[in-house]
């Protein structure tokens, strides 16, 4: 039971980390696109 709970917690942590990474990359891409539009 403890191992299962730990693996589930690790899965949730990984999902949260991935969401943070994706949101960071997305914001960077949006900033780059907006700057390109301003330049264009």
Short mmCIF file of C-alpha atoms in Angstrom, two decimals:
data_model
loop_
_atom_site.label_atom_id
_atom_site.label_comp_id
_atom_site.label_asym_id
_atom_site.label_seq_id
_atom_site.Cartn_x
_atom_site.Cartn_y
_atom_site.Cartn_z
CA UNK A 1 0.00 0.00 0.00
CA UNK A 2 2.77 2.44 0.94
CA UNK A 3 4.67 1.68 -2.27
CA UNK A 4 1.50 2.19 -4.32
CA UNK A 5 0.79 5.51 -2.59
CA UNK A 6 4.39 6.62 -3.17
CA UNK A 7 4.24 5.71 -6.89
CA UNK A 8 0.93 7.58 -7.23
CA UNK A 9 2.44 10.62 -5.48
CA UNK A 10 5.46 10.41 -7.79
CA UNK A 11 3.13 10.24 -10.83
CA UNK A 12 1.24 13.34 -9.64
CA UNK A 13 4.54 15.15 -8.99
CA UNK A 14 5.80 14.26 -12.47
CA UNK A 15 2.54 15.51 -14.03
CA UNK A 16 2.80 18.80 -12.10
CA UNK A 17 6.46 19.19 -13.14
CA UNK A 18 5.57 18.50 -16.80
CA UNK A 19 2.70 21.02 -16.66
CA UNK A 20 5.11 23.63 -15.23
CA UNK A 21 7.71 22.91 -17.93
CA UNK A 22 5.12 22.99 -20.73
CA UNK A 23 3.61 26.25 -19.43
CA UNK A 24 7.09 27.81 -19.20
CA UNK A 25 7.98 26.71 -22.75
CA UNK A 26 4.58 27.88 -23.99
CA UNK A 27 5.01 31.34 -22.44
CA UNK A 28 8.51 31.63 -23.96
CA UNK A 29 7.16 30.63 -27.40
CA UNK A 30 4.27 33.11 -27.07
CA UNK A 31 6.72 35.86 -26.13
CA UNK A 32 8.94 35.01 -29.09
CA UNK A 33 5.95 34.98 -31.47
CA UNK A 34 4.66 38.31 -30.15
CA UNK A 35 8.13 39.88 -30.50
CA UNK A 36 8.39 38.51 -34.05
CA UNK A 37 4.96 39.99 -34.86
CA UNK A 38 6.09 43.35 -33.43
CA UNK A 39 9.25 43.19 -35.53
CA UNK A 40 7.32 42.07 -38.59
#
